XYZ file of C-alpha atoms in Angstrom:
193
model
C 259.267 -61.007 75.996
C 258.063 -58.454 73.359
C 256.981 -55.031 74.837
C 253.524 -54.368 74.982
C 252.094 -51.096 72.633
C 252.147 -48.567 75.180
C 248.324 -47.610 75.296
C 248.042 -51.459 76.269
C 250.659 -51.055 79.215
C 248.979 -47.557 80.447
C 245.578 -49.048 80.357
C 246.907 -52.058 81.920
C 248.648 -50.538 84.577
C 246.726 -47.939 85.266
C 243.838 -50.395 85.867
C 246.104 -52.252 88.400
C 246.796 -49.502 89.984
C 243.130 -47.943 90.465
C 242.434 -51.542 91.766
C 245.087 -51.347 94.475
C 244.101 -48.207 94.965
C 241.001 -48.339 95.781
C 240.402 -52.111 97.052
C 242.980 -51.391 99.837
C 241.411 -48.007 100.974
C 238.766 -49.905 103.223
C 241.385 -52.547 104.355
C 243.674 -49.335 105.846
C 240.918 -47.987 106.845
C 239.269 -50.303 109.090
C 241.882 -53.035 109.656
C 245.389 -50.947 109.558
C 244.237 -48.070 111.050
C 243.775 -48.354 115.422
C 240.649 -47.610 117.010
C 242.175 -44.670 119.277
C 243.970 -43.593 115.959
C 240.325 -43.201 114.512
C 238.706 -41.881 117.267
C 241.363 -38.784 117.329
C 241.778 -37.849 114.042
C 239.297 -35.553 113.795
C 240.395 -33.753 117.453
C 240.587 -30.118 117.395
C 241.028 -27.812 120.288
C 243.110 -25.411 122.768
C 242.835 -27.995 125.455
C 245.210 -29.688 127.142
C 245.474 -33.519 126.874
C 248.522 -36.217 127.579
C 249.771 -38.111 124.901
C 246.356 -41.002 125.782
C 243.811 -38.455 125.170
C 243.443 -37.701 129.396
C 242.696 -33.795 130.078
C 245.922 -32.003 131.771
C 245.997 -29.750 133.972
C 248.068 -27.010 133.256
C 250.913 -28.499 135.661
C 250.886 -31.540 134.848
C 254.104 -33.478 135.235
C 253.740 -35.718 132.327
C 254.314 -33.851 128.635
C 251.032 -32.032 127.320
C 249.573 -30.978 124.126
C 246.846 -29.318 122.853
C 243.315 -31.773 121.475
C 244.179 -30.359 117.907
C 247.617 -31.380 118.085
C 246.817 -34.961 119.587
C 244.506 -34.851 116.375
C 247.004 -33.887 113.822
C 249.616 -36.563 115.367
C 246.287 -39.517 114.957
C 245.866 -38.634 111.617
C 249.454 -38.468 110.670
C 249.764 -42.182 111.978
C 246.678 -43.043 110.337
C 248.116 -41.920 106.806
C 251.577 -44.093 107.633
C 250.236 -46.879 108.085
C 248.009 -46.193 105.248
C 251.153 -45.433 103.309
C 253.112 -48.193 104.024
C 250.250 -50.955 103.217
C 249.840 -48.864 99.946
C 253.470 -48.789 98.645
C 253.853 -52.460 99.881
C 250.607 -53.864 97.858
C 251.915 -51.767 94.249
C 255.066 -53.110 94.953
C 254.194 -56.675 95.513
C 251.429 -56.920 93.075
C 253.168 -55.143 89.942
C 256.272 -57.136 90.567
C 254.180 -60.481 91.018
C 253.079 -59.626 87.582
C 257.047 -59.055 86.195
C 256.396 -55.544 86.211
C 258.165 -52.439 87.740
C 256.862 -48.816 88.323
C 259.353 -46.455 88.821
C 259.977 -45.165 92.362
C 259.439 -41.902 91.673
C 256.459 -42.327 90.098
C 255.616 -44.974 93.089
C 256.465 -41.807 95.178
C 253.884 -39.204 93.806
C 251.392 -41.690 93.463
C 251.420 -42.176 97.301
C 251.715 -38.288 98.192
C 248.586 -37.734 96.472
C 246.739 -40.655 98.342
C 248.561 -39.412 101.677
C 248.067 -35.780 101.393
C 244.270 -35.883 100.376
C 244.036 -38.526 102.911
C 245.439 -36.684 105.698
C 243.175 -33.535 104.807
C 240.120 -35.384 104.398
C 240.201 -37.567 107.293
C 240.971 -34.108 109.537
C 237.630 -33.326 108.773
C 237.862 -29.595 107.766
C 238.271 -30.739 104.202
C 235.395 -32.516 103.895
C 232.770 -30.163 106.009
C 233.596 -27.594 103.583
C 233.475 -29.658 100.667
C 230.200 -30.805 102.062
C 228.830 -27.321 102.325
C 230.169 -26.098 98.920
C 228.277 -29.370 97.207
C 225.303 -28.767 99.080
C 225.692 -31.855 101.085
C 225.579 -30.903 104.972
C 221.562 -32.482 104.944
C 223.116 -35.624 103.768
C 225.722 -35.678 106.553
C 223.113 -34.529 109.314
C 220.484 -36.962 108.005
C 222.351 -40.295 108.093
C 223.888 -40.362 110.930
C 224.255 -43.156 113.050
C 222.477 -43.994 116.751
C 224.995 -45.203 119.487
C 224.977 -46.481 123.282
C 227.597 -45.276 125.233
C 228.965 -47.333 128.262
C 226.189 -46.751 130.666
C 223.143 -46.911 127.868
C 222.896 -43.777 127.077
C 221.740 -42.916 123.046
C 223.942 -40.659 121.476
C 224.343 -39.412 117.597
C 227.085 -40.004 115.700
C 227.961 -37.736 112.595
C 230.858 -39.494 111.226
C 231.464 -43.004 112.897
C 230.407 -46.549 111.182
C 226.669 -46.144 108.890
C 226.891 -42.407 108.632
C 226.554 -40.240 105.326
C 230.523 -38.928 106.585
C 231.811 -42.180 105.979
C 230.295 -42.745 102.684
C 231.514 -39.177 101.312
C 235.110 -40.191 102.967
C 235.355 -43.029 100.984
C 233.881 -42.183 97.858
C 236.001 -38.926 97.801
C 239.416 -41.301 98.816
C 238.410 -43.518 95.740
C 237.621 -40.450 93.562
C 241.338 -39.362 94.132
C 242.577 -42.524 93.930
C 241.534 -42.306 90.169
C 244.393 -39.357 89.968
C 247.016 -41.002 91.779
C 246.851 -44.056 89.503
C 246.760 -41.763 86.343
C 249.801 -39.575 87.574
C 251.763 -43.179 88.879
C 251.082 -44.568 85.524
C 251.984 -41.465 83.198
C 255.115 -40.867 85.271
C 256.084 -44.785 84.625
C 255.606 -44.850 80.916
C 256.131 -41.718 79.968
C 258.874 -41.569 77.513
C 262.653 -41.585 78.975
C 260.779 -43.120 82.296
C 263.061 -46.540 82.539
């Protein structure tokens, strides 16, 4: 099969790629990604807490850590499994089409999605980004009206409906745009294959 001119292949890959991208970031996000996994991401805190979120005392038997380190372990399985559904799609879907990226450029493609992804969903990343674009009355504005077990209402800055998720996502999709552009220069750049 003749070789495609190589602003074809770039343009075609890279547009795979975005796709991938960015069509899988809600599927990790709400269907990969656990509910307690979500719910303690965005922990921070001196406290102590078991390994199931429970407060410890400070001799406590069972092993201990601190709310921000319970939140750093959430997000850290968040962005595996985000990861792993990432690298398996580009895989399957460029190969379904007879193609191969190389796996180094497979590689950087998913540290940018996974580092960015990690930051953002922590939380710190975006608050400040948020403040820096001016968008804090965004985030305070839409945010979201909950019952809580016993019918109690309660606000919600950064659940399901709220201005946080719609930054989080369009900032994950934003830098998706980069990791396809780096995955597809590294692939077809010359000397790549």
């Amino acid at each position: 099969m003749p070789r495609l001119p190589i602003t074809t292949e770039r343009l075609a890959l890279f547009g795979t790629l975005l796709a991938t991208f960015g069509e899988l970031h809600p599927a990790c996000d709400h269907w990969a990604q656990g509910s307690k996994t979500a719910s303690r991401k965005r922990l921070y805190g001196e406290d102590l807490v078991h390994a199931d979120g429970t407060p410890a005392a400070p001799d406590s038997a069972r092993p201990t850590m601190t709310t921000s380190e319970l939140g750093r372990r959430a997000v850290t399985c968040h962005v595996a499994s985000y990861t792993a559904v990432q690298l398996a799609a580009t895989i399957g879907i460029t190969r379904a089409f007879g193609y191969r990226v190389t796996p180094a450029a497979l590689l950087a493609g998913a540290a940018i999605n996974a580092g960015t992804h990690a930051a953002i969903d922590r939380g710190a990343v975006l608050l400040w980004l948020a403040k820096r674009t001016k968008k804090t009355g965004y985030l305070e504005h839409c945010q979201a009206v909950r019952l809580d077990d016993d019918g109690n209402v309660t606000r919600e800055m950064n659940g399901p409906g709220t201005a946080w998720m719609e930054l989080d996502a369009a900032l994950h999709r934003a830098i998706g745009i980069g990791a396809a552009a780096v995955t597809t220069w590294l692939t077809t750049r010359p000397g790549a294959r």
